[in-house]
C-alpha cells in the first residue's frame, strides 16, 4: 500500500496543455516501468480547456493504493510556470521531466536513480529521444532539421554533454537541490501555443557555469510523438522564427547585444555561402529556416530598442 512506502526517490513531472488523448497514452505506460514504486507522478495541468482533468483524475483514481499520483492545476500560462509548480510540489530528491506526448522505456526510472546514486558529481542527465511519427517521416526532414523536433541520439556511450549542449525537457532529470537556487525563468519557454523556448538552455547554462556535471545516458530512452500537423514546412520555419525571438530576448545589456549582432552577421555570411551549395529539398528548407531565425532575432532586438526610445 502507498502509505507503507518510503519517501519517493523520483518525482516524475508531466506538464500538459490541451493534449488529453496523448497524455492518456503517456500515463498508461507508467505503471509498467521498472522501479515505478520508487517514484511519484505529478500531472501539472497548465490551464487546459479540453478533457485533461477527466483523464488525469481517472488515472489517479485507478492507481489509488498502487501508485503515488497527484493532479495539479496551474493557472499561470507557460511551461516554465507549470514546471516550477511541479518542482515546488515534488517530494523526491530527483525530478524527472517527461513530456505529455512521450513514452519512456521500461528502464527509465532505474537508469535515472542508478546514475545519480553512482555519480554524485552529476546534477542532471538526459538521454535518447526517438521520434514516433503519426504517419511517416517527410523526405525533407534531414538530420540538420531534427533538433526542433526534439529528435536526439548522441550515440551508445555514456558521456558528459559538451559546452552549449544539454538535455531536453521531453527526457531529462535534475537533482532537486539545484532547483532550490534555480527555477525555470517564466519569461522564457512555451506559453499556450506560442513556440517560444530557451528556458532549458538558461537553466543548464547556470549549471555549467557552476561546473556541475551534465550527463548523457543512452539507456534513458523515450519515444516522442510527432503529429502530422507539425510535419509541415510552415511549422518548422515558424519554429525557427520563434527560436530567433528567444535568442533576441535572452541577450540583455549593450555588450551582450553587440556580441549577438556580430554573431548574426557571421551567420548571414555562413548561410549565404551554404545557399550556393543547397540542392536538395531539405537543404533548401534549412537555409529558409535559418533566415527565419535571424529575422526573429533582429525583429526582437529592434522592438526592444523602440520600447526603450518610446518608454
PDB file of N, CA, C and O in Angstrom, residues 165-238:
ATOM      1  N   UNK A 165      25.652  22.344 -25.108  1.00  0.00           N
ATOM      2  CA  UNK A 165      24.723  21.250 -25.398  1.00  0.00           C
ATOM      3  C   UNK A 165      24.132  20.787 -24.071  1.00  0.00           C
ATOM      4  O   UNK A 165      24.782  20.861 -23.029  1.00  0.00           O
ATOM      5  N   UNK A 166      22.894  20.293 -24.114  1.00  0.00           N
ATOM      6  CA  UNK A 166      22.242  19.919 -22.862  1.00  0.00           C
ATOM      7  C   UNK A 166      21.051  19.005 -23.126  1.00  0.00           C
ATOM      8  O   UNK A 166      20.620  18.849 -24.278  1.00  0.00           O
ATOM      9  N   UNK A 167      20.485  18.391 -22.074  1.00  0.00           N
ATOM     10  CA  UNK A 167      19.281  17.563 -22.242  1.00  0.00           C
ATOM     11  C   UNK A 167      18.076  18.405 -22.663  1.00  0.00           C
ATOM     12  O   UNK A 167      18.088  19.629 -22.572  1.00  0.00           O
ATOM     13  N   UNK A 168      17.031  17.706 -23.098  1.00  0.00           N
ATOM     14  CA  UNK A 168      15.782  18.357 -23.489  1.00  0.00           C
ATOM     15  C   UNK A 168      14.653  17.891 -22.575  1.00  0.00           C
ATOM     16  O   UNK A 168      14.648  16.759 -22.084  1.00  0.00           O
ATOM     17  N   UNK A 169      13.667  18.783 -22.402  1.00  0.00           N
ATOM     18  CA  UNK A 169      12.593  18.559 -21.437  1.00  0.00           C
ATOM     19  C   UNK A 169      11.742  17.336 -21.658  1.00  0.00           C
ATOM     20  O   UNK A 169      11.070  16.875 -20.738  1.00  0.00           O
ATOM     21  N   UNK A 170      11.747  16.794 -22.872  1.00  0.00           N
ATOM     22  CA  UNK A 170      10.988  15.571 -23.121  1.00  0.00           C
ATOM     23  C   UNK A 170      11.580  14.388 -22.379  1.00  0.00           C
ATOM     24  O   UNK A 170      10.906  13.374 -22.166  1.00  0.00           O
ATOM     25  N   UNK A 171      12.849  14.528 -21.959  1.00  0.00           N
ATOM     26  CA  UNK A 171      13.543  13.402 -21.333  1.00  0.00           C
ATOM     27  C   UNK A 171      14.761  13.917 -20.573  1.00  0.00           C
ATOM     28  O   UNK A 171      15.886  13.861 -21.060  1.00  0.00           O
ATOM     29  N   UNK A 172      14.545  14.398 -19.363  1.00  0.00           N
ATOM     30  CA  UNK A 172      15.674  14.877 -18.555  1.00  0.00           C
ATOM     31  C   UNK A 172      15.349  14.744 -17.071  1.00  0.00           C
ATOM     32  O   UNK A 172      14.177  14.660 -16.676  1.00  0.00           O
ATOM     33  N   UNK A 173      16.398  14.688 -16.268  1.00  0.00           N
ATOM     34  CA  UNK A 173      16.236  14.595 -14.818  1.00  0.00           C
ATOM     35  C   UNK A 173      17.265  15.497 -14.148  1.00  0.00           C
ATOM     36  O   UNK A 173      18.405  15.602 -14.612  1.00  0.00           O
ATOM     37  N   UNK A 174      16.848  16.144 -13.060  1.00  0.00           N
ATOM     38  CA  UNK A 174      17.680  17.134 -12.370  1.00  0.00           C
ATOM     39  C   UNK A 174      17.598  16.887 -10.866  1.00  0.00           C
ATOM     40  O   UNK A 174      16.526  16.552 -10.337  1.00  0.00           O
ATOM     41  N   UNK A 175      18.718  17.034 -10.176  1.00  0.00           N
ATOM     42  CA  UNK A 175      18.670  16.970  -8.710  1.00  0.00           C
ATOM     43  C   UNK A 175      17.821  18.127  -8.192  1.00  0.00           C
ATOM     44  O   UNK A 175      18.039  19.289  -8.579  1.00  0.00           O
ATOM     45  N   UNK A 176      16.913  17.821  -7.292  1.00  0.00           N
ATOM     46  CA  UNK A 176      16.026  18.874  -6.795  1.00  0.00           C
ATOM     47  C   UNK A 176      16.804  19.955  -6.051  1.00  0.00           C
ATOM     48  O   UNK A 176      16.409  21.124  -6.038  1.00  0.00           O
ATOM     49  N   UNK A 177      17.926  19.592  -5.461  1.00  0.00           N
ATOM     50  CA  UNK A 177      18.723  20.574  -4.710  1.00  0.00           C
ATOM     51  C   UNK A 177      19.181  21.723  -5.603  1.00  0.00           C
ATOM     52  O   UNK A 177      19.340  22.855  -5.134  1.00  0.00           O
ATOM     53  N   UNK A 178      19.376  21.453  -6.896  1.00  0.00           N
ATOM     54  CA  UNK A 178      19.783  22.532  -7.804  1.00  0.00           C
ATOM     55  C   UNK A 178      18.634  23.520  -7.996  1.00  0.00           C
ATOM     56  O   UNK A 178      18.847  24.726  -8.127  1.00  0.00           O
ATOM     57  N   UNK A 179      17.414  22.997  -7.995  1.00  0.00           N
ATOM     58  CA  UNK A 179      16.242  23.862  -8.146  1.00  0.00           C
ATOM     59  C   UNK A 179      15.967  24.703  -6.899  1.00  0.00           C
ATOM     60  O   UNK A 179      15.149  25.617  -6.945  1.00  0.00           O
ATOM     61  N   UNK A 180      16.633  24.389  -5.790  1.00  0.00           N
ATOM     62  CA  UNK A 180      16.496  25.241  -4.613  1.00  0.00           C
ATOM     63  C   UNK A 180      17.021  26.641  -4.904  1.00  0.00           C
ATOM     64  O   UNK A 180      16.585  27.632  -4.313  1.00  0.00           O
ATOM     65  N   UNK A 181      17.971  26.724  -5.840  1.00  0.00           N
ATOM     66  CA  UNK A 181      18.557  28.002  -6.237  1.00  0.00           C
ATOM     67  C   UNK A 181      18.008  28.495  -7.562  1.00  0.00           C
ATOM     68  O   UNK A 181      17.781  29.698  -7.755  1.00  0.00           O
ATOM     69  N   UNK A 182      17.770  27.568  -8.492  1.00  0.00           N
ATOM     70  CA  UNK A 182      17.373  27.941  -9.851  1.00  0.00           C
ATOM     71  C   UNK A 182      16.061  27.277 -10.265  1.00  0.00           C
ATOM     72  O   UNK A 182      15.996  26.050 -10.394  1.00  0.00           O
ATOM     73  N   UNK A 183      15.053  28.106 -10.489  1.00  0.00           N
ATOM     74  CA  UNK A 183      13.824  27.642 -11.108  1.00  0.00           C
ATOM     75  C   UNK A 183      13.870  28.004 -12.592  1.00  0.00           C
ATOM     76  O   UNK A 183      14.803  28.657 -13.056  1.00  0.00           O
ATOM     77  N   UNK A 184      12.870  27.580 -13.358  1.00  0.00           N
ATOM     78  CA  UNK A 184      12.818  27.931 -14.771  1.00  0.00           C
ATOM     79  C   UNK A 184      12.360  29.384 -14.926  1.00  0.00           C
ATOM     80  O   UNK A 184      11.407  29.807 -14.260  1.00  0.00           O
ATOM     81  N   UNK A 185      13.019  30.169 -15.777  1.00  0.00           N
ATOM     82  CA  UNK A 185      12.619  31.575 -15.971  1.00  0.00           C
ATOM     83  C   UNK A 185      11.280  31.664 -16.692  1.00  0.00           C
ATOM     84  O   UNK A 185      11.113  31.127 -17.780  1.00  0.00           O
ATOM     85  N   UNK A 186      10.339  32.357 -16.089  1.00  0.00           N
ATOM     86  CA  UNK A 186       8.973  32.389 -16.644  1.00  0.00           C
ATOM     87  C   UNK A 186       8.824  33.333 -17.833  1.00  0.00           C
ATOM     88  O   UNK A 186       7.777  33.348 -18.482  1.00  0.00           O
ATOM     89  N   UNK A 187       9.865  34.125 -18.135  1.00  0.00           N
ATOM     90  CA  UNK A 187       9.793  34.967 -19.334  1.00  0.00           C
ATOM     91  C   UNK A 187      10.239  34.200 -20.579  1.00  0.00           C
ATOM     92  O   UNK A 187      10.169  34.717 -21.695  1.00  0.00           O
ATOM     93  N   UNK A 188      10.687  32.951 -20.371  1.00  0.00           N
ATOM     94  CA  UNK A 188      11.089  32.094 -21.489  1.00  0.00           C
ATOM     95  C   UNK A 188      10.252  30.829 -21.468  1.00  0.00           C
ATOM     96  O   UNK A 188       9.605  30.498 -20.471  1.00  0.00           O
ATOM     97  N   UNK A 189      10.269  30.088 -22.586  1.00  0.00           N
ATOM     98  CA  UNK A 189       9.538  28.824 -22.651  1.00  0.00           C
ATOM     99  C   UNK A 189       8.166  28.968 -23.285  1.00  0.00           C
ATOM    100  O   UNK A 189       7.650  30.069 -23.478  1.00  0.00           O
ATOM    101  N   UNK A 190       7.573  27.815 -23.600  1.00  0.00           N
ATOM    102  CA  UNK A 190       6.268  27.788 -24.257  1.00  0.00           C
ATOM    103  C   UNK A 190       5.208  28.453 -23.399  1.00  0.00           C
ATOM    104  O   UNK A 190       5.166  28.279 -22.188  1.00  0.00           O
ATOM    105  N   UNK A 191       4.324  29.201 -24.084  1.00  0.00           N
ATOM    106  CA  UNK A 191       3.143  29.770 -23.424  1.00  0.00           C
ATOM    107  C   UNK A 191       1.960  29.482 -24.327  1.00  0.00           C
ATOM    108  O   UNK A 191       1.834  30.078 -25.395  1.00  0.00           O
ATOM    109  N   UNK A 192       1.121  28.542 -23.921  1.00  0.00           N
ATOM    110  CA  UNK A 192      -0.002  28.147 -24.762  1.00  0.00           C
ATOM    111  C   UNK A 192       0.505  27.549 -26.056  1.00  0.00           C
ATOM    112  O   UNK A 192       1.256  26.582 -26.060  1.00  0.00           O
ATOM    113  N   UNK A 193       0.140  28.161 -27.187  1.00  0.00           N
ATOM    114  CA  UNK A 193       0.560  27.650 -28.487  1.00  0.00           C
ATOM    115  C   UNK A 193       1.770  28.400 -29.048  1.00  0.00           C
ATOM    116  O   UNK A 193       2.253  28.072 -30.132  1.00  0.00           O
ATOM    117  N   UNK A 194       2.277  29.414 -28.329  1.00  0.00           N
ATOM    118  CA  UNK A 194       3.457  30.143 -28.790  1.00  0.00           C
ATOM    119  C   UNK A 194       4.688  29.255 -28.685  1.00  0.00           C
ATOM    120  O   UNK A 194       4.914  28.612 -27.663  1.00  0.00           O
ATOM    121  N   UNK A 195       5.503  29.239 -29.745  1.00  0.00           N
ATOM    122  CA  UNK A 195       6.639  28.325 -29.824  1.00  0.00           C
ATOM    123  C   UNK A 195       7.920  28.921 -29.237  1.00  0.00           C
ATOM    124  O   UNK A 195       9.014  28.694 -29.757  1.00  0.00           O
ATOM    125  N   UNK A 196       7.806  29.668 -28.160  1.00  0.00           N
ATOM    126  CA  UNK A 196       8.994  30.207 -27.504  1.00  0.00           C
ATOM    127  C   UNK A 196       9.725  29.092 -26.772  1.00  0.00           C
ATOM    128  O   UNK A 196       9.142  28.075 -26.408  1.00  0.00           O
ATOM    129  N   UNK A 197      11.020  29.286 -26.538  1.00  0.00           N
ATOM    130  CA  UNK A 197      11.807  28.282 -25.836  1.00  0.00           C
ATOM    131  C   UNK A 197      12.898  28.996 -25.044  1.00  0.00           C
ATOM    132  O   UNK A 197      12.741  30.151 -24.678  1.00  0.00           O
ATOM    133  N   UNK A 198      14.003  28.316 -24.766  1.00  0.00           N
ATOM    134  CA  UNK A 198      15.144  28.951 -24.117  1.00  0.00           C
ATOM    135  C   UNK A 198      15.261  28.729 -22.628  1.00  0.00           C
ATOM    136  O   UNK A 198      16.329  28.940 -22.048  1.00  0.00           O
ATOM    137  N   UNK A 199      14.167  28.283 -21.985  1.00  0.00           N
ATOM    138  CA  UNK A 199      14.203  28.139 -20.533  1.00  0.00           C
ATOM    139  C   UNK A 199      15.145  27.013 -20.090  1.00  0.00           C
ATOM    140  O   UNK A 199      15.823  27.110 -19.063  1.00  0.00           O
ATOM    141  N   UNK A 200      15.208  25.938 -20.875  1.00  0.00           N
ATOM    142  CA  UNK A 200      16.110  24.834 -20.542  1.00  0.00           C
ATOM    143  C   UNK A 200      17.563  25.243 -20.763  1.00  0.00           C
ATOM    144  O   UNK A 200      18.438  24.935 -19.946  1.00  0.00           O
ATOM    145  N   UNK A 201      17.823  25.939 -21.867  1.00  0.00           N
ATOM    146  CA  UNK A 201      19.182  26.422 -22.149  1.00  0.00           C
ATOM    147  C   UNK A 201      19.671  27.313 -21.020  1.00  0.00           C
ATOM    148  O   UNK A 201      20.826  27.213 -20.583  1.00  0.00           O
ATOM    149  N   UNK A 202      18.790  28.191 -20.531  1.00  0.00           N
ATOM    150  CA  UNK A 202      19.163  29.094 -19.436  1.00  0.00           C
ATOM    151  C   UNK A 202      19.523  28.302 -18.193  1.00  0.00           C
ATOM    152  O   UNK A 202      20.553  28.558 -17.552  1.00  0.00           O
ATOM    153  N   UNK A 203      18.690  27.313 -17.838  1.00  0.00           N
ATOM    154  CA  UNK A 203      18.919  26.524 -16.626  1.00  0.00           C
ATOM    155  C   UNK A 203      20.253  25.789 -16.700  1.00  0.00           C
ATOM    156  O   UNK A 203      21.051  25.814 -15.749  1.00  0.00           O
ATOM    157  N   UNK A 204      20.504  25.135 -17.846  1.00  0.00           N
ATOM    158  CA  UNK A 204      21.738  24.350 -17.960  1.00  0.00           C
ATOM    159  C   UNK A 204      22.968  25.236 -18.105  1.00  0.00           C
ATOM    160  O   UNK A 204      24.074  24.821 -17.758  1.00  0.00           O
ATOM    161  N   UNK A 205      22.767  26.454 -18.575  1.00  0.00           N
ATOM    162  CA  UNK A 205      23.886  27.401 -18.611  1.00  0.00           C
ATOM    163  C   UNK A 205      24.326  27.736 -17.189  1.00  0.00           C
ATOM    164  O   UNK A 205      25.528  27.822 -16.892  1.00  0.00           O
ATOM    165  N   UNK A 206      23.351  27.919 -16.288  1.00  0.00           N
ATOM    166  CA  UNK A 206      23.688  28.162 -14.875  1.00  0.00           C
ATOM    167  C   UNK A 206      24.422  26.960 -14.290  1.00  0.00           C
ATOM    168  O   UNK A 206      25.392  27.106 -13.539  1.00  0.00           O
ATOM    169  N   UNK A 207      23.964  25.778 -14.651  1.00  0.00           N
ATOM    170  CA  UNK A 207      24.567  24.545 -14.137  1.00  0.00           C
ATOM    171  C   UNK A 207      26.011  24.402 -14.623  1.00  0.00           C
ATOM    172  O   UNK A 207      26.909  24.049 -13.849  1.00  0.00           O
ATOM    173  N   UNK A 208      26.238  24.701 -15.902  1.00  0.00           N
ATOM    174  CA  UNK A 208      27.593  24.597 -16.446  1.00  0.00           C
ATOM    175  C   UNK A 208      28.513  25.664 -15.864  1.00  0.00           C
ATOM    176  O   UNK A 208      29.695  25.404 -15.622  1.00  0.00           O
ATOM    177  N   UNK A 209      27.962  26.854 -15.607  1.00  0.00           N
ATOM    178  CA  UNK A 209      28.765  27.910 -15.004  1.00  0.00           C
ATOM    179  C   UNK A 209      29.218  27.529 -13.596  1.00  0.00           C
ATOM    180  O   UNK A 209      30.290  27.943 -13.145  1.00  0.00           O
ATOM    181  N   UNK A 210      28.402  26.717 -12.901  1.00  0.00           N
ATOM    182  CA  UNK A 210      28.764  26.250 -11.567  1.00  0.00           C
ATOM    183  C   UNK A 210      29.576  24.955 -11.617  1.00  0.00           C
ATOM    184  O   UNK A 210      29.828  24.328 -10.592  1.00  0.00           O
ATOM    185  N   UNK A 211      29.957  24.565 -12.851  1.00  0.00           N
ATOM    186  CA  UNK A 211      30.804  23.382 -13.083  1.00  0.00           C
ATOM    187  C   UNK A 211      30.171  22.092 -12.563  1.00  0.00           C
ATOM    188  O   UNK A 211      30.866  21.211 -12.049  1.00  0.00           O
ATOM    189  N   UNK A 212      28.855  22.015 -12.681  1.00  0.00           N
ATOM    190  CA  UNK A 212      28.148  20.780 -12.344  1.00  0.00           C
ATOM    191  C   UNK A 212      28.138  19.868 -13.579  1.00  0.00           C
ATOM    192  O   UNK A 212      27.982  20.341 -14.708  1.00  0.00           O
ATOM    193  N   UNK A 213      28.290  18.587 -13.364  1.00  0.00           N
ATOM    194  CA  UNK A 213      28.333  17.639 -14.475  1.00  0.00           C
ATOM    195  C   UNK A 213      26.936  17.353 -15.003  1.00  0.00           C
ATOM    196  O   UNK A 213      26.013  17.084 -14.240  1.00  0.00           O
ATOM    197  N   UNK A 214      26.794  17.406 -16.331  1.00  0.00           N
ATOM    198  CA  UNK A 214      25.549  17.061 -17.014  1.00  0.00           C
ATOM    199  C   UNK A 214      25.847  15.869 -17.913  1.00  0.00           C
ATOM    200  O   UNK A 214      26.707  15.947 -18.787  1.00  0.00           O
ATOM    201  N   UNK A 215      25.133  14.787 -17.710  1.00  0.00           N
ATOM    202  CA  UNK A 215      25.489  13.513 -18.337  1.00  0.00           C
ATOM    203  C   UNK A 215      24.441  13.056 -19.339  1.00  0.00           C
ATOM    204  O   UNK A 215      23.236  13.215 -19.111  1.00  0.00           O
ATOM    205  N   UNK A 216      24.925  12.497 -20.436  1.00  0.00           N
ATOM    206  CA  UNK A 216      24.044  11.818 -21.402  1.00  0.00           C
ATOM    207  C   UNK A 216      24.123  10.322 -21.139  1.00  0.00           C
ATOM    208  O   UNK A 216      25.216   9.765 -21.006  1.00  0.00           O
ATOM    209  N   UNK A 217      22.953   9.663 -21.055  1.00  0.00           N
ATOM    210  CA  UNK A 217      22.919   8.219 -20.823  1.00  0.00           C
ATOM    211  C   UNK A 217      22.034   7.563 -21.887  1.00  0.00           C
ATOM    212  O   UNK A 217      20.829   7.827 -21.961  1.00  0.00           O
ATOM    213  N   UNK A 218      22.619   6.702 -22.733  1.00  0.00           N
ATOM    214  CA  UNK A 218      21.856   6.096 -23.834  1.00  0.00           C
ATOM    215  C   UNK A 218      20.752   5.146 -23.394  1.00  0.00           C
ATOM    216  O   UNK A 218      19.848   4.851 -24.182  1.00  0.00           O
ATOM    217  N   UNK A 219      20.794   4.690 -22.139  1.00  0.00           N
ATOM    218  CA  UNK A 219      19.744   3.786 -21.649  1.00  0.00           C
ATOM    219  C   UNK A 219      18.520   4.532 -21.130  1.00  0.00           C
ATOM    220  O   UNK A 219      17.523   3.915 -20.765  1.00  0.00           O
ATOM    221  N   UNK A 220      18.611   5.844 -21.101  1.00  0.00           N
ATOM    222  CA  UNK A 220      17.487   6.692 -20.696  1.00  0.00           C
ATOM    223  C   UNK A 220      16.768   7.108 -21.978  1.00  0.00           C
ATOM    224  O   UNK A 220      17.085   8.130 -22.589  1.00  0.00           O
ATOM    225  N   UNK A 221      15.786   6.324 -22.385  1.00  0.00           N
ATOM    226  CA  UNK A 221      15.175   6.467 -23.705  1.00  0.00           C
ATOM    227  C   UNK A 221      13.682   6.772 -23.592  1.00  0.00           C
ATOM    228  O   UNK A 221      12.985   6.181 -22.757  1.00  0.00           O
ATOM    229  N   UNK A 222      13.210   7.680 -24.433  1.00  0.00           N
ATOM    230  CA  UNK A 222      11.764   7.881 -24.584  1.00  0.00           C
ATOM    231  C   UNK A 222      11.413   7.902 -26.070  1.00  0.00           C
ATOM    232  O   UNK A 222      12.232   8.284 -26.913  1.00  0.00           O
ATOM    233  N   UNK A 223      10.193   7.490 -26.365  1.00  0.00           N
ATOM    234  CA  UNK A 223       9.633   7.623 -27.710  1.00  0.00           C
ATOM    235  C   UNK A 223       8.728   8.847 -27.703  1.00  0.00           C
ATOM    236  O   UNK A 223       7.797   8.930 -26.898  1.00  0.00           O
ATOM    237  N   UNK A 224       9.002   9.779 -28.612  1.00  0.00           N
ATOM    238  CA  UNK A 224       8.345  11.084 -28.609  1.00  0.00           C
ATOM    239  C   UNK A 224       7.446  11.222 -29.834  1.00  0.00           C
ATOM    240  O   UNK A 224       7.909  11.119 -30.972  1.00  0.00           O
ATOM    241  N   UNK A 225       6.171  11.461 -29.608  1.00  0.00           N
ATOM    242  CA  UNK A 225       5.179  11.542 -30.684  1.00  0.00           C
ATOM    243  C   UNK A 225       5.332  12.837 -31.480  1.00  0.00           C
ATOM    244  O   UNK A 225       5.453  13.917 -30.910  1.00  0.00           O
ATOM    245  N   UNK A 226       5.333  12.728 -32.794  1.00  0.00           N
ATOM    246  CA  UNK A 226       5.393  13.896 -33.677  1.00  0.00           C
ATOM    247  C   UNK A 226       4.173  13.868 -34.588  1.00  0.00           C
ATOM    248  O   UNK A 226       4.086  13.041 -35.494  1.00  0.00           O
ATOM    249  N   UNK A 227       3.205  14.761 -34.347  1.00  0.00           N
ATOM    250  CA  UNK A 227       1.963  14.744 -35.128  1.00  0.00           C
ATOM    251  C   UNK A 227       2.163  15.292 -36.539  1.00  0.00           C
ATOM    252  O   UNK A 227       3.099  16.051 -36.806  1.00  0.00           O
ATOM    253  N   UNK A 228       1.269  14.909 -37.418  1.00  0.00           N
ATOM    254  CA  UNK A 228       1.343  15.358 -38.810  1.00  0.00           C
ATOM    255  C   UNK A 228       1.276  16.876 -38.942  1.00  0.00           C
ATOM    256  O   UNK A 228       1.891  17.453 -39.841  1.00  0.00           O
ATOM    257  N   UNK A 229       0.529  17.538 -38.037  1.00  0.00           N
ATOM    258  CA  UNK A 229       0.386  18.995 -38.193  1.00  0.00           C
ATOM    259  C   UNK A 229       1.687  19.755 -37.891  1.00  0.00           C
ATOM    260  O   UNK A 229       1.780  20.947 -38.152  1.00  0.00           O
ATOM    261  N   UNK A 230       2.688  19.062 -37.335  1.00  0.00           N
ATOM    262  CA  UNK A 230       3.999  19.683 -37.163  1.00  0.00           C
ATOM    263  C   UNK A 230       4.949  19.320 -38.304  1.00  0.00           C
ATOM    264  O   UNK A 230       6.016  19.926 -38.431  1.00  0.00           O
ATOM    265  N   UNK A 231       4.589  18.340 -39.086  1.00  0.00           N
ATOM    266  CA  UNK A 231       5.461  17.888 -40.162  1.00  0.00           C
ATOM    267  C   UNK A 231       5.175  18.645 -41.451  1.00  0.00           C
ATOM    268  O   UNK A 231       4.944  18.057 -42.510  1.00  0.00           O
ATOM    269  N   UNK A 232       5.166  19.971 -41.333  1.00  0.00           N
ATOM    270  CA  UNK A 232       4.970  20.839 -42.488  1.00  0.00           C
ATOM    271  C   UNK A 232       6.129  21.830 -42.540  1.00  0.00           C
ATOM    272  O   UNK A 232       6.733  22.166 -41.511  1.00  0.00           O
ATOM    273  N   UNK A 233       6.407  22.317 -43.741  1.00  0.00           N
ATOM    274  CA  UNK A 233       7.484  23.294 -43.895  1.00  0.00           C
ATOM    275  C   UNK A 233       7.154  24.599 -43.179  1.00  0.00           C
ATOM    276  O   UNK A 233       8.037  25.262 -42.634  1.00  0.00           O
ATOM    277  N   UNK A 234       5.877  24.956 -43.163  1.00  0.00           N
ATOM    278  CA  UNK A 234       5.481  26.192 -42.485  1.00  0.00           C
ATOM    279  C   UNK A 234       5.720  26.091 -40.988  1.00  0.00           C
ATOM    280  O   UNK A 234       6.155  27.054 -40.353  1.00  0.00           O
ATOM    281  N   UNK A 235       5.428  24.931 -40.397  1.00  0.00           N
ATOM    282  CA  UNK A 235       5.620  24.776 -38.949  1.00  0.00           C
ATOM    283  C   UNK A 235       7.092  24.888 -38.591  1.00  0.00           C
ATOM    284  O   UNK A 235       7.453  25.593 -37.641  1.00  0.00           O
ATOM    285  N   UNK A 236       7.950  24.206 -39.325  1.00  0.00           N
ATOM    286  CA  UNK A 236       9.371  24.209 -38.978  1.00  0.00           C
ATOM    287  C   UNK A 236       9.979  25.602 -39.172  1.00  0.00           C
ATOM    288  O   UNK A 236      10.817  26.038 -38.385  1.00  0.00           O
ATOM    289  N   UNK A 237       9.506  26.337 -40.186  1.00  0.00           N
ATOM    290  CA  UNK A 237      10.004  27.704 -40.380  1.00  0.00           C
ATOM    291  C   UNK A 237       9.535  28.609 -39.238  1.00  0.00           C
ATOM    292  O   UNK A 237      10.293  29.458 -38.757  1.00  0.00           O
ATOM    293  N   UNK A 238       8.296  28.401 -38.788  1.00  0.00           N
ATOM    294  CA  UNK A 238       7.790  29.180 -37.648  1.00  0.00           C
ATOM    295  C   UNK A 238       8.560  28.834 -36.375  1.00  0.00           C
ATOM    296  O   UNK A 238       8.855  29.709 -35.555  1.00  0.00           O
TER     297      UNK A 238
END
